[in-house]
Amino acid sequence: MSASHGIALIGSRGKMGRALAHLIEGELASSCALVASLHTQSDDRDWSKALSADVWIDFSLARSTQRLHSVLASGRGPSGLPAIVIGTTGHSASERAMLDELATLTRVLQASNFSTGVLALKKALEFISPLLGDSGFRPLMVETHHVHKKDAPSGTALTLAAATRGLTDERIYSIRAGEVIGDHRVEFHGHGERLSFEHHAQSREIFARGALQAALWMAGRHRRERTGTGWLTLDDFFEEKLACLK
Ligand SMILES: NC(=O)c1ccc[n+]([C@@H]2O[C@H](COP(=O)([O-])OP(=O)(O)OC[C@H]3O[C@@H](n4cnc5c(N)ncnc54)[C@H](OP(=O)(O)O)[C@@H]3O)[C@@H](O)[C@H]2O)c1
């Protein structure tokens, strides 16, 4: 990465925010810099400082969407609006509508899980679930997270369920226990046989690293093209990376 990109962190004092700041200020210090750190105590000045960032990374709570929306909808940085990477999960329909509106103003990438393993699991489920469904297998999911998690099922569980043909919301079982970072298991029950696919997050760093890679990609694109709006996904990011390798 040649130029340093300015990053504003929303939810900077949280578990994910701290993991992100650790990477930005340590390992990735030559490619990016923290220009604003936002949390519940931040005032209007802090938020307007964030407009000078190339990209915002939001790992806060869904209720912060209102503030995010009002600052971005009425503000403008020196080189247009920052791009946004959203890791926050559990948005209501009205919060989702605010994000849709932001995607008409700038580029927005949202992912319920930024780990490479979960992206691979999603691709595997998209491929295998129709084959298993046609052979009479029925899927279910068990997801386990720490007791502090606010939303259930997890955003990752919903993403994986959407990728799994035949997996309905009532067959997702959510467990909240201890300090589990995030486990997802999809089981396919057939006649006399059972198949399972599992992902275990062992550190929050996997999400932070994935989100930062996506943010630097977004920031680079933003600088090159200056303008651009709309939703992007992690699939877009990986497809562009893979295309570069071909
Ligand atoms: N996509 C992924 O890969 C992924 C991975 C892990 C977690 N997540 C999601 O990321 C989010 C954060 O997780 P976490 O475990 O870090 O949560 P957390 O420890 O509870 O931290 C939440 C942070 O959000 C801040 N916040 C809450 N309301 C706000 C508001 N109105 N304005 C500004 N900041 C506000 C809090 O500020 P204070 O410190 O001032 O209270 C805190 O810093 C959750 O939605 C979680 O589900 C996503």
PDB file of C-alpha atoms and ligand atoms in Angstrom:
ATOM      1  CA  MET A   1       0.000   0.000   0.000  1.00  0.00           C
ATOM      2  CA  SER A   2       1.734   3.208  -1.080  1.00  0.00           C
ATOM      3  CA  ALA A   3      -0.281   6.107   0.415  1.00  0.00           C
ATOM      4  CA  SER A   4      -1.540   6.256   3.988  1.00  0.00           C
ATOM      5  CA  HIS A   5      -5.311   6.213   4.295  1.00  0.00           C
ATOM      6  CA  GLY A   6      -7.195   8.078   7.029  1.00  0.00           C
ATOM      7  CA  ILE A   7      -9.574   5.930   9.053  1.00  0.00           C
ATOM      8  CA  ALA A   8     -12.362   6.908  11.449  1.00  0.00           C
ATOM      9  CA  LEU A   9     -13.421   4.180  13.877  1.00  0.00           C
ATOM     10  CA  ILE A  10     -17.008   4.113  15.125  1.00  0.00           C
ATOM     11  CA  GLY A  11     -17.241   2.052  18.323  1.00  0.00           C
ATOM     12  CA  SER A  12     -13.561   2.639  19.125  1.00  0.00           C
ATOM     13  CA  ARG A  13     -13.792   1.690  22.815  1.00  0.00           C
ATOM     14  CA  GLY A  14     -15.559  -1.612  22.178  1.00  0.00           C
ATOM     15  CA  LYS A  15     -14.035  -5.084  21.858  1.00  0.00           C
ATOM     16  CA  MET A  16     -13.784  -4.870  18.063  1.00  0.00           C
ATOM     17  CA  GLY A  17     -12.837  -1.179  18.084  1.00  0.00           C
ATOM     18  CA  ARG A  18      -9.843  -1.921  20.322  1.00  0.00           C
ATOM     19  CA  ALA A  19      -8.749  -4.828  18.101  1.00  0.00           C
ATOM     20  CA  LEU A  20      -8.960  -2.538  15.044  1.00  0.00           C
ATOM     21  CA  ALA A  21      -7.042   0.321  16.697  1.00  0.00           C
ATOM     22  CA  HIS A  22      -4.312  -2.141  17.747  1.00  0.00           C
ATOM     23  CA  LEU A  23      -3.771  -3.168  14.105  1.00  0.00           C
ATOM     24  CA  ILE A  24      -4.041   0.378  12.699  1.00  0.00           C
ATOM     25  CA  GLU A  25      -1.552   1.791  15.174  1.00  0.00           C
ATOM     26  CA  GLY A  26       0.759  -1.237  15.045  1.00  0.00           C
ATOM     27  CA  GLU A  27       1.198  -3.600  12.133  1.00  0.00           C
ATOM     28  CA  LEU A  28      -0.602  -1.418   9.565  1.00  0.00           C
ATOM     29  CA  ALA A  29       0.759   1.975  10.679  1.00  0.00           C
ATOM     30  CA  SER A  30       2.567   2.493   7.357  1.00  0.00           C
ATOM     31  CA  SER A  31      -0.616   2.085   5.291  1.00  0.00           C
ATOM     32  CA  CYS A  32      -3.226   3.846   7.420  1.00  0.00           C
ATOM     33  CA  ALA A  33      -3.738   6.292  10.278  1.00  0.00           C
ATOM     34  CA  LEU A  34      -6.523   6.801  12.794  1.00  0.00           C
ATOM     35  CA  VAL A  35      -8.002  10.281  12.260  1.00  0.00           C
ATOM     36  CA  ALA A  36     -11.031   9.934  14.572  1.00  0.00           C
ATOM     37  CA  SER A  37     -12.202   7.531  17.306  1.00  0.00           C
ATOM     38  CA  LEU A  38     -15.921   7.673  18.031  1.00  0.00           C
ATOM     39  CA  HIS A  39     -17.975   6.262  20.890  1.00  0.00           C
ATOM     40  CA  THR A  40     -21.044   7.179  22.931  1.00  0.00           C
ATOM     41  CA  GLN A  41     -19.345  10.203  24.564  1.00  0.00           C
ATOM     42  CA  SER A  42     -18.150  11.754  21.283  1.00  0.00           C
ATOM     43  CA  ASP A  43     -19.426  15.259  20.521  1.00  0.00           C
ATOM     44  CA  ASP A  44     -20.262  17.046  17.253  1.00  0.00           C
ATOM     45  CA  ARG A  45     -16.646  18.205  16.825  1.00  0.00           C
ATOM     46  CA  ASP A  46     -15.342  14.634  17.065  1.00  0.00           C
ATOM     47  CA  TRP A  47     -17.897  13.475  14.506  1.00  0.00           C
ATOM     48  CA  SER A  48     -17.128  16.284  12.068  1.00  0.00           C
ATOM     49  CA  LYS A  49     -13.394  15.479  12.382  1.00  0.00           C
ATOM     50  CA  ALA A  50     -14.280  12.018  11.096  1.00  0.00           C
ATOM     51  CA  LEU A  51     -15.395  13.579   7.792  1.00  0.00           C
ATOM     52  CA  SER A  52     -11.734  14.097   6.877  1.00  0.00           C
ATOM     53  CA  ALA A  53     -11.169  10.315   6.843  1.00  0.00           C
ATOM     54  CA  ASP A  54     -11.011   8.341   3.592  1.00  0.00           C
ATOM     55  CA  VAL A  55     -13.059   5.561   5.133  1.00  0.00           C
ATOM     56  CA  TRP A  56     -15.184   4.970   8.225  1.00  0.00           C
ATOM     57  CA  ILE A  57     -15.140   1.576   9.908  1.00  0.00           C
ATOM     58  CA  ASP A  58     -18.235   0.993  12.023  1.00  0.00           C
ATOM     59  CA  PHE A  59     -18.150  -1.742  14.665  1.00  0.00           C
ATOM     60  CA  SER A  60     -20.562  -0.226  17.176  1.00  0.00           C
ATOM     61  CA  LEU A  61     -24.193  -0.962  17.944  1.00  0.00           C
ATOM     62  CA  ALA A  62     -27.084  -0.677  15.495  1.00  0.00           C
ATOM     63  CA  ARG A  63     -28.486   2.322  17.411  1.00  0.00           C
ATOM     64  CA  SER A  64     -25.487   4.422  16.319  1.00  0.00           C
ATOM     65  CA  THR A  65     -26.805   4.306  12.711  1.00  0.00           C
ATOM     66  CA  GLN A  66     -28.962   7.405  13.315  1.00  0.00           C
ATOM     67  CA  ARG A  67     -25.876   9.492  14.199  1.00  0.00           C
ATOM     68  CA  LEU A  68     -23.834   7.990  11.392  1.00  0.00           C
ATOM     69  CA  HIS A  69     -26.588   8.839   8.963  1.00  0.00           C
ATOM     70  CA  SER A  70     -27.136  12.408  10.132  1.00  0.00           C
ATOM     71  CA  VAL A  71     -23.405  13.280  10.086  1.00  0.00           C
ATOM     72  CA  LEU A  72     -22.794  11.807   6.635  1.00  0.00           C
ATOM     73  CA  ALA A  73     -26.046  13.042   5.098  1.00  0.00           C
ATOM     74  CA  SER A  74     -25.274  16.643   6.087  1.00  0.00           C
ATOM     75  CA  GLY A  75     -21.474  16.700   5.927  1.00  0.00           C
ATOM     76  CA  ARG A  76     -18.692  16.584   3.396  1.00  0.00           C
ATOM     77  CA  GLY A  77     -14.957  15.976   3.782  1.00  0.00           C
ATOM     78  CA  PRO A  78     -12.146  17.665   1.805  1.00  0.00           C
ATOM     79  CA  SER A  79     -12.382  15.018  -0.929  1.00  0.00           C
ATOM     80  CA  GLY A  80     -16.068  14.155  -0.761  1.00  0.00           C
ATOM     81  CA  LEU A  81     -17.728  11.761   1.647  1.00  0.00           C
ATOM     82  CA  PRO A  82     -15.716   8.937   3.172  1.00  0.00           C
ATOM     83  CA  ALA A  83     -16.499   5.367   2.106  1.00  0.00           C
ATOM     84  CA  ILE A  84     -17.989   3.201   4.866  1.00  0.00           C
ATOM     85  CA  VAL A  85     -17.242  -0.343   6.029  1.00  0.00           C
ATOM     86  CA  ILE A  86     -19.895  -1.699   8.374  1.00  0.00           C
ATOM     87  CA  GLY A  87     -19.321  -4.635  10.696  1.00  0.00           C
ATOM     88  CA  THR A  88     -22.146  -3.748  13.094  1.00  0.00           C
ATOM     89  CA  THR A  89     -24.981  -6.278  13.091  1.00  0.00           C
ATOM     90  CA  GLY A  90     -28.615  -6.366  14.257  1.00  0.00           C
ATOM     91  CA  HIS A  91     -30.022  -3.379  12.302  1.00  0.00           C
ATOM     92  CA  SER A  92     -33.787  -2.799  12.386  1.00  0.00           C
ATOM     93  CA  ALA A  93     -35.716  -2.156   9.158  1.00  0.00           C
ATOM     94  CA  SER A  94     -35.557   1.621   9.707  1.00  0.00           C
ATOM     95  CA  GLU A  95     -31.812   1.539  10.428  1.00  0.00           C
ATOM     96  CA  ARG A  96     -31.351  -0.566   7.317  1.00  0.00           C
ATOM     97  CA  ALA A  97     -33.259   2.079   5.309  1.00  0.00           C
ATOM     98  CA  MET A  98     -30.823   4.747   6.620  1.00  0.00           C
ATOM     99  CA  LEU A  99     -27.891   2.641   5.413  1.00  0.00           C
ATOM    100  CA  ASP A 100     -29.574   2.240   2.016  1.00  0.00           C
ATOM    101  CA  GLU A 101     -29.821   6.029   1.852  1.00  0.00           C
ATOM    102  CA  LEU A 102     -26.122   6.405   2.725  1.00  0.00           C
ATOM    103  CA  ALA A 103     -25.322   4.036  -0.150  1.00  0.00           C
ATOM    104  CA  THR A 104     -26.837   6.624  -2.496  1.00  0.00           C
ATOM    105  CA  LEU A 105     -24.268   9.152  -1.193  1.00  0.00           C
ATOM    106  CA  THR A 106     -21.091   7.071  -0.970  1.00  0.00           C
ATOM    107  CA  ARG A 107     -19.806   3.497  -1.233  1.00  0.00           C
ATOM    108  CA  VAL A 108     -20.872   1.213   1.591  1.00  0.00           C
ATOM    109  CA  LEU A 109     -19.585  -2.293   2.255  1.00  0.00           C
ATOM    110  CA  GLN A 110     -21.309  -4.337   4.935  1.00  0.00           C
ATOM    111  CA  ALA A 111     -20.448  -7.842   6.075  1.00  0.00           C
ATOM    112  CA  SER A 112     -21.783  -9.734   9.060  1.00  0.00           C
ATOM    113  CA  ASN A 113     -18.453 -11.568   9.286  1.00  0.00           C
ATOM    114  CA  PHE A 114     -15.082 -10.447   7.941  1.00  0.00           C
ATOM    115  CA  SER A 115     -13.204 -13.717   8.442  1.00  0.00           C
ATOM    116  CA  THR A 116     -11.822 -15.613   5.445  1.00  0.00           C
ATOM    117  CA  GLY A 117     -13.031 -18.894   6.952  1.00  0.00           C
ATOM    118  CA  VAL A 118     -16.665 -17.776   7.087  1.00  0.00           C
ATOM    119  CA  LEU A 119     -16.513 -16.500   3.505  1.00  0.00           C
ATOM    120  CA  ALA A 120     -15.184 -19.952   2.453  1.00  0.00           C
ATOM    121  CA  LEU A 121     -17.937 -21.650   4.490  1.00  0.00           C
ATOM    122  CA  LYS A 122     -20.589 -19.496   2.807  1.00  0.00           C
ATOM    123  CA  LYS A 123     -19.281 -20.480  -0.640  1.00  0.00           C
ATOM    124  CA  ALA A 124     -19.224 -24.184   0.365  1.00  0.00           C
ATOM    125  CA  LEU A 125     -22.820 -24.020   1.645  1.00  0.00           C
ATOM    126  CA  GLU A 126     -24.045 -22.282  -1.520  1.00  0.00           C
ATOM    127  CA  PHE A 127     -22.559 -25.147  -3.517  1.00  0.00           C
ATOM    128  CA  ILE A 128     -23.420 -28.143  -1.376  1.00  0.00           C
ATOM    129  CA  SER A 129     -26.846 -27.356   0.130  1.00  0.00           C
ATOM    130  CA  PRO A 130     -28.834 -27.733  -3.148  1.00  0.00           C
ATOM    131  CA  LEU A 131     -27.115 -31.093  -3.793  1.00  0.00           C
ATOM    132  CA  LEU A 132     -27.881 -32.338  -0.267  1.00  0.00           C
ATOM    133  CA  GLY A 133     -31.426 -30.907  -0.358  1.00  0.00           C
ATOM    134  CA  ASP A 134     -32.149 -32.871  -3.530  1.00  0.00           C
ATOM    135  CA  SER A 135     -31.024 -36.033  -1.703  1.00  0.00           C
ATOM    136  CA  GLY A 136     -33.423 -35.471   1.221  1.00  0.00           C
ATOM    137  CA  PHE A 137     -31.050 -33.874   3.768  1.00  0.00           C
ATOM    138  CA  ARG A 138     -32.532 -31.170   6.060  1.00  0.00           C
ATOM    139  CA  PRO A 139     -30.255 -28.409   7.389  1.00  0.00           C
ATOM    140  CA  LEU A 140     -30.163 -26.758  10.806  1.00  0.00           C
ATOM    141  CA  MET A 141     -27.712 -24.364  12.447  1.00  0.00           C
ATOM    142  CA  VAL A 142     -26.356 -23.919  15.965  1.00  0.00           C
ATOM    143  CA  GLU A 143     -24.583 -20.639  16.715  1.00  0.00           C
ATOM    144  CA  THR A 144     -22.855 -19.822  20.009  1.00  0.00           C
ATOM    145  CA  HIS A 145     -21.644 -16.405  21.173  1.00  0.00           C
ATOM    146  CA  HIS A 146     -20.600 -14.675  24.400  1.00  0.00           C
ATOM    147  CA  VAL A 147     -23.294 -13.608  26.856  1.00  0.00           C
ATOM    148  CA  HIS A 148     -22.808  -9.872  26.078  1.00  0.00           C
ATOM    149  CA  LYS A 149     -23.972 -10.192  22.456  1.00  0.00           C
ATOM    150  CA  LYS A 150     -27.095  -8.081  21.870  1.00  0.00           C
ATOM    151  CA  ASP A 151     -28.569  -9.683  18.721  1.00  0.00           C
ATOM    152  CA  ALA A 152     -29.749 -13.264  18.089  1.00  0.00           C
ATOM    153  CA  PRO A 153     -29.475 -15.029  15.709  1.00  0.00           C
ATOM    154  CA  SER A 154     -26.090 -13.545  14.919  1.00  0.00           C
ATOM    155  CA  GLY A 155     -25.594 -11.605  11.672  1.00  0.00           C
ATOM    156  CA  THR A 156     -23.244 -14.382  10.527  1.00  0.00           C
ATOM    157  CA  ALA A 157     -25.906 -17.024  11.196  1.00  0.00           C
ATOM    158  CA  LEU A 158     -28.360 -15.077   9.011  1.00  0.00           C
ATOM    159  CA  THR A 159     -25.771 -14.713   6.225  1.00  0.00           C
ATOM    160  CA  LEU A 160     -24.934 -18.424   6.327  1.00  0.00           C
ATOM    161  CA  ALA A 161     -28.635 -19.335   6.448  1.00  0.00           C
ATOM    162  CA  ALA A 162     -29.276 -17.216   3.347  1.00  0.00           C
ATOM    163  CA  ALA A 163     -26.506 -19.186   1.609  1.00  0.00           C
ATOM    164  CA  THR A 164     -27.977 -22.557   2.654  1.00  0.00           C
ATOM    165  CA  ARG A 165     -30.932 -23.751   0.656  1.00  0.00           C
ATOM    166  CA  GLY A 166     -33.714 -25.044   2.914  1.00  0.00           C
ATOM    167  CA  LEU A 167     -32.430 -23.476   6.161  1.00  0.00           C
ATOM    168  CA  THR A 168     -35.265 -21.494   7.701  1.00  0.00           C
ATOM    169  CA  ASP A 169     -35.000 -19.043  10.635  1.00  0.00           C
ATOM    170  CA  GLU A 170     -36.828 -21.410  13.016  1.00  0.00           C
ATOM    171  CA  ARG A 171     -34.084 -24.008  12.499  1.00  0.00           C
ATOM    172  CA  ILE A 172     -31.345 -21.627  13.748  1.00  0.00           C
ATOM    173  CA  TYR A 173     -30.544 -22.297  17.430  1.00  0.00           C
ATOM    174  CA  SER A 174     -28.742 -19.495  19.281  1.00  0.00           C
ATOM    175  CA  ILE A 175     -26.743 -20.175  22.451  1.00  0.00           C
ATOM    176  CA  ARG A 176     -25.293 -17.336  24.561  1.00  0.00           C
ATOM    177  CA  ALA A 177     -22.632 -18.682  26.925  1.00  0.00           C
ATOM    178  CA  GLY A 178     -19.421 -17.525  28.563  1.00  0.00           C
ATOM    179  CA  GLU A 179     -17.000 -15.552  26.425  1.00  0.00           C
ATOM    180  CA  VAL A 180     -17.308 -17.534  23.164  1.00  0.00           C
ATOM    181  CA  ILE A 181     -16.150 -15.235  20.321  1.00  0.00           C
ATOM    182  CA  GLY A 182     -18.299 -16.913  17.648  1.00  0.00           C
ATOM    183  CA  ASP A 183     -19.025 -20.545  16.654  1.00  0.00           C
ATOM    184  CA  HIS A 184     -21.313 -21.577  13.771  1.00  0.00           C
ATOM    185  CA  ARG A 185     -22.210 -25.169  12.892  1.00  0.00           C
ATOM    186  CA  VAL A 186     -24.470 -26.153   9.993  1.00  0.00           C
ATOM    187  CA  GLU A 187     -25.725 -29.739  10.140  1.00  0.00           C
ATOM    188  CA  PHE A 188     -27.419 -31.628   7.301  1.00  0.00           C
ATOM    189  CA  HIS A 189     -29.582 -34.509   8.533  1.00  0.00           C
ATOM    190  CA  GLY A 190     -30.236 -37.266   6.007  1.00  0.00           C
ATOM    191  CA  HIS A 191     -31.609 -40.807   6.205  1.00  0.00           C
ATOM    192  CA  GLY A 192     -29.131 -42.646   8.411  1.00  0.00           C
ATOM    193  CA  GLU A 193     -26.347 -40.053   8.013  1.00  0.00           C
ATOM    194  CA  ARG A 194     -25.391 -36.568   9.152  1.00  0.00           C
ATOM    195  CA  LEU A 195     -22.915 -34.070   7.772  1.00  0.00           C
ATOM    196  CA  SER A 196     -21.655 -30.921   9.556  1.00  0.00           C
ATOM    197  CA  PHE A 197     -19.664 -27.825   8.638  1.00  0.00           C
ATOM    198  CA  GLU A 198     -18.211 -25.703  11.423  1.00  0.00           C
ATOM    199  CA  HIS A 199     -16.391 -22.449  11.900  1.00  0.00           C
ATOM    200  CA  HIS A 200     -14.836 -21.359  15.196  1.00  0.00           C
ATOM    201  CA  ALA A 201     -13.504 -17.823  15.629  1.00  0.00           C
ATOM    202  CA  GLN A 202     -10.576 -18.055  18.038  1.00  0.00           C
ATOM    203  CA  SER A 203      -9.682 -14.364  18.058  1.00  0.00           C
ATOM    204  CA  ARG A 204     -11.391 -11.050  17.234  1.00  0.00           C
ATOM    205  CA  GLU A 205      -8.306 -10.186  15.234  1.00  0.00           C
ATOM    206  CA  ILE A 206      -9.602 -12.218  12.260  1.00  0.00           C
ATOM    207  CA  PHE A 207     -12.593  -9.857  11.937  1.00  0.00           C
ATOM    208  CA  ALA A 208     -10.479  -6.741  12.487  1.00  0.00           C
ATOM    209  CA  ARG A 209      -7.899  -7.808   9.914  1.00  0.00           C
ATOM    210  CA  GLY A 210     -10.570  -8.642   7.306  1.00  0.00           C
ATOM    211  CA  ALA A 211     -12.423  -5.374   7.902  1.00  0.00           C
ATOM    212  CA  LEU A 212      -9.202  -3.367   7.577  1.00  0.00           C
ATOM    213  CA  GLN A 213      -8.215  -5.100   4.355  1.00  0.00           C
ATOM    214  CA  ALA A 214     -11.647  -4.277   2.946  1.00  0.00           C
ATOM    215  CA  ALA A 215     -11.400  -0.683   4.246  1.00  0.00           C
ATOM    216  CA  LEU A 216      -8.003  -0.082   2.634  1.00  0.00           C
ATOM    217  CA  TRP A 217      -9.341  -1.484  -0.625  1.00  0.00           C
ATOM    218  CA  MET A 218     -12.371   0.832  -0.392  1.00  0.00           C
ATOM    219  CA  ALA A 219     -10.195   3.840   0.480  1.00  0.00           C
ATOM    220  CA  GLY A 220      -7.843   3.188  -2.444  1.00  0.00           C
ATOM    221  CA  ARG A 221     -10.753   2.890  -4.855  1.00  0.00           C
ATOM    222  CA  HIS A 222     -12.349   5.991  -3.432  1.00  0.00           C
ATOM    223  CA  ARG A 223      -9.196   8.062  -3.931  1.00  0.00           C
ATOM    224  CA  ARG A 224      -8.671   6.804  -7.460  1.00  0.00           C
ATOM    225  CA  GLU A 225     -12.224   7.366  -8.605  1.00  0.00           C
ATOM    226  CA  ARG A 226     -13.178  10.300  -6.333  1.00  0.00           C
ATOM    227  CA  THR A 227     -16.862   9.585  -6.698  1.00  0.00           C
ATOM    228  CA  GLY A 228     -18.964   6.463  -6.571  1.00  0.00           C
ATOM    229  CA  THR A 229     -21.927   5.233  -4.611  1.00  0.00           C
ATOM    230  CA  GLY A 230     -23.704   1.987  -3.863  1.00  0.00           C
ATOM    231  CA  TRP A 231     -23.439  -1.220  -1.914  1.00  0.00           C
ATOM    232  CA  LEU A 232     -20.376  -3.441  -2.144  1.00  0.00           C
ATOM    233  CA  THR A 233     -19.882  -6.870  -0.581  1.00  0.00           C
ATOM    234  CA  LEU A 234     -16.931  -8.928   0.560  1.00  0.00           C
ATOM    235  CA  ASP A 235     -17.488 -11.038  -2.573  1.00  0.00           C
ATOM    236  CA  ASP A 236     -16.712  -7.916  -4.679  1.00  0.00           C
ATOM    237  CA  PHE A 237     -13.522  -7.381  -2.683  1.00  0.00           C
ATOM    238  CA  PHE A 238     -12.323 -10.982  -3.032  1.00  0.00           C
ATOM    239  CA  GLU A 239     -13.300 -11.228  -6.690  1.00  0.00           C
ATOM    240  CA  GLU A 240     -11.239  -8.107  -7.471  1.00  0.00           C
ATOM    241  CA  LYS A 241      -8.300  -9.507  -5.476  1.00  0.00           C
ATOM    242  CA  LEU A 242      -8.530 -12.855  -7.279  1.00  0.00           C
ATOM    243  CA  ALA A 243      -8.814 -11.125 -10.674  1.00  0.00           C
ATOM    244  CA  CYS A 244      -5.528  -9.314  -9.922  1.00  0.00           C
ATOM    245  CA  LEU A 245      -3.824 -12.681  -9.334  1.00  0.00           C
ATOM    246  CA  LYS A 246      -4.964 -14.179 -12.667  1.00  0.00           C
TER     247      LYS A 246
HETATM  248  N1  LIG B   1     -18.870  -8.230  11.039  1.00  0.00           N
HETATM  249  C1  LIG B   1     -18.039  -8.875  11.840  1.00  0.00           C
HETATM  250  O1  LIG B   1     -17.090  -9.561  11.399  1.00  0.00           O
HETATM  251  C2  LIG B   1     -18.234  -8.739  13.341  1.00  0.00           C
HETATM  252  C3  LIG B   1     -17.377  -9.380  14.240  1.00  0.00           C
HETATM  253  C4  LIG B   1     -17.543  -9.149  15.605  1.00  0.00           C
HETATM  254  C5  LIG B   1     -18.553  -8.291  16.055  1.00  0.00           C
HETATM  255  N2  LIG B   1     -19.381  -7.705  15.130  1.00  0.00           N
HETATM  256  C6  LIG B   1     -20.407  -6.733  15.531  1.00  0.00           C
HETATM  257  O2  LIG B   1     -19.710  -5.513  15.803  1.00  0.00           O
HETATM  258  C7  LIG B   1     -20.441  -4.746  16.754  1.00  0.00           C
HETATM  259  C8  LIG B   1     -19.515  -4.347  17.910  1.00  0.00           C
HETATM  260  O3  LIG B   1     -19.118  -5.503  18.606  1.00  0.00           O
HETATM  261  P1  LIG B   1     -18.257  -5.377  19.959  1.00  0.00           P
HETATM  262  O4  LIG B   1     -18.169  -6.775  20.471  1.00  0.00           O
HETATM  263  O5  LIG B   1     -17.016  -4.594  19.725  1.00  0.00           O
HETATM  264  O6  LIG B   1     -19.284  -4.519  20.874  1.00  0.00           O
HETATM  265  P2  LIG B   1     -18.983  -3.671  22.200  1.00  0.00           P
HETATM  266  O7  LIG B   1     -17.749  -4.169  22.869  1.00  0.00           O
HETATM  267  O8  LIG B   1     -20.264  -3.644  22.953  1.00  0.00           O
HETATM  268  O9  LIG B   1     -18.652  -2.199  21.642  1.00  0.00           O
HETATM  269  C9  LIG B   1     -19.643  -1.379  21.094  1.00  0.00           C
HETATM  270  C10 LIG B   1     -19.048  -0.007  20.853  1.00  0.00           C
HETATM  271  O10 LIG B   1     -20.047   0.786  20.172  1.00  0.00           O
HETATM  272  C11 LIG B   1     -20.080   2.063  20.785  1.00  0.00           C
HETATM  273  N3  LIG B   1     -21.414   2.673  20.608  1.00  0.00           N
HETATM  274  C12 LIG B   1     -22.617   2.208  21.050  1.00  0.00           C
HETATM  275  N4  LIG B   1     -23.584   3.077  20.722  1.00  0.00           N
HETATM  276  C13 LIG B   1     -22.980   4.096  20.047  1.00  0.00           C
HETATM  277  C14 LIG B   1     -23.429   5.319  19.478  1.00  0.00           C
HETATM  278  N5  LIG B   1     -24.734   5.644  19.512  1.00  0.00           N
HETATM  279  N6  LIG B   1     -22.521   6.126  18.884  1.00  0.00           N
HETATM  280  C15 LIG B   1     -21.206   5.797  18.863  1.00  0.00           C
HETATM  281  N7  LIG B   1     -20.703   4.658  19.391  1.00  0.00           N
HETATM  282  C16 LIG B   1     -21.591   3.839  19.992  1.00  0.00           C
HETATM  283  C17 LIG B   1     -19.759   1.806  22.248  1.00  0.00           C
HETATM  284  O11 LIG B   1     -19.315   3.034  22.826  1.00  0.00           O
HETATM  285  P3  LIG B   1     -18.968   3.161  24.417  1.00  0.00           P
HETATM  286  O12 LIG B   1     -17.622   2.516  24.560  1.00  0.00           O
HETATM  287  O13 LIG B   1     -18.940   4.631  24.647  1.00  0.00           O
HETATM  288  O14 LIG B   1     -20.065   2.441  25.155  1.00  0.00           O
HETATM  289  C18 LIG B   1     -18.644   0.779  22.105  1.00  0.00           C
HETATM  290  O15 LIG B   1     -17.404   1.430  21.848  1.00  0.00           O
HETATM  291  C19 LIG B   1     -21.642  -5.624  17.167  1.00  0.00           C
HETATM  292  O16 LIG B   1     -22.757  -5.244  16.386  1.00  0.00           O
HETATM  293  C20 LIG B   1     -21.192  -7.039  16.786  1.00  0.00           C
HETATM  294  O17 LIG B   1     -22.276  -7.898  16.508  1.00  0.00           O
HETATM  295  C21 LIG B   1     -19.233  -7.907  13.797  1.00  0.00           C
END
